[in-house]
């Protein structure tokens, strides 16, 4: 009853034109931020933060949280239409979203990403409301050994991301892990592979890398061939039949709910983030699908899995922030600054001292998801028209977005050249059939795996990974996940052999 009363109190605080306008403004700005490569959700929240200092605490928080929620959805727009993920968490969305667009089904990709994002966001928020305190207790007890095992579990997904060629996928994952070691050692501070370049002290930034590998490599590949008048393989985007029906969304209910739960749980672990959540959920969706061979070729389940997970991770990341004062992601770290600027200290006392504020925030997140759905529904018909832009305009536009997006990360020309370099590398690797996704996965998980491994060894020696039950279970599951594709391939080969 206390929970219900607090929720009623929270919704009552939203009555009025100012709170609704604040949520709507946050959603619109967040979608724009997410769709712009180079502007991550955390950057969007940080950009909006100075405008909220003079606002009341509740209005400030609901606007910033709306930006955070909407930007996770916004990344899927450019991922589907032009294969340029607006955010790192939308990389997995592009695996199947862009092939759908190439088949003349851009509306399918945009429609499924919208519905999956909204459902995932709602699941994450509901779990946040119901279980925030007990889930936070679990998250705070996570040992570095468990974080390493979690990263290892994520890396085992390379077996499925590489399609039929697991060896090439494994090699690309190792290449990604190698790239993640560039920069200062996270424990000792020693310079590694920097070659005297100050710009490399922090390593290669993920945003220019993913823009180069996914967007520019595609541009270079298209430039090798004669450009058609419009986006080549796209078919008639005006065809209303390309948009999924409600029964098509209903068919994706299992993978959407499954990915929403996984995304929420991953989001709760501080530092794990939405990128890891989307990769793990995509891999799990492929392993549990009846048609895993169609993933990467335009399977709607892949789009739903990635988008549901990265949106659900927002609710998960808010759990340790509000209950323990520990940021679960870069965006929630900015939200801590917003709380403190209004003399509010996140933690258990916040629930008892400011229940109207906390539950008003929960209520605003539910409302923000509904506004995302409405704006996304109205805007999707416009965004799909990207497919009608002539190639002679689209390719310079993609290159411009890539350059501006890379520069915007750190206001650095080095990042622009890094983006171009990754584009050339991606173009060459694609020519020889090497997958791009494992490289990004290695870069995303490399730093988490390395720092967690070394901290765990310092704290408890090498045996700590096997003496802690949670870590041991995650390692065993990782081995199983890694072995399953090879076992399946062996069975298929055996089945095809002639019987005596």
PDB file of C-alpha atoms in Angstrom, residues 3 15 26 52 95 123 136 146 148 185 192 229 239 353 366 437 467 479:
ATOM      1  CA  UNK A   3       4.244   1.768  -2.768  1.00  0.00           C
ATOM      2  CA  UNK A  15      -0.198  17.300 -13.151  1.00  0.00           C
ATOM      3  CA  UNK A  26      13.699  16.072 -22.905  1.00  0.00           C
ATOM      4  CA  UNK A  52      18.360  22.911 -15.542  1.00  0.00           C
ATOM      5  CA  UNK A  95      23.203  -5.945 -37.527  1.00  0.00           C
ATOM      6  CA  UNK A 123       9.899  -3.302 -18.093  1.00  0.00           C
ATOM      7  CA  UNK A 136      20.793  -2.720  -5.366  1.00  0.00           C
ATOM      8  CA  UNK A 146      32.157 -11.462 -11.125  1.00  0.00           C
ATOM      9  CA  UNK A 148      35.463 -10.256 -15.216  1.00  0.00           C
ATOM     10  CA  UNK A 185      47.488   0.993 -17.943  1.00  0.00           C
ATOM     11  CA  UNK A 192      51.116   1.128 -23.720  1.00  0.00           C
ATOM     12  CA  UNK A 229      20.096   7.235 -58.259  1.00  0.00           C
ATOM     13  CA  UNK A 239       4.699   0.857 -49.745  1.00  0.00           C
ATOM     14  CA  UNK A 353      13.154  12.188   2.958  1.00  0.00           C
ATOM     15  CA  UNK A 366       6.674   5.937 -17.453  1.00  0.00           C
ATOM     16  CA  UNK A 437      30.939  -6.588 -34.726  1.00  0.00           C
ATOM     17  CA  UNK A 467      36.074 -20.009  -5.261  1.00  0.00           C
ATOM     18  CA  UNK A 479      32.441 -22.090 -21.695  1.00  0.00           C
TER      19      UNK A 479
END
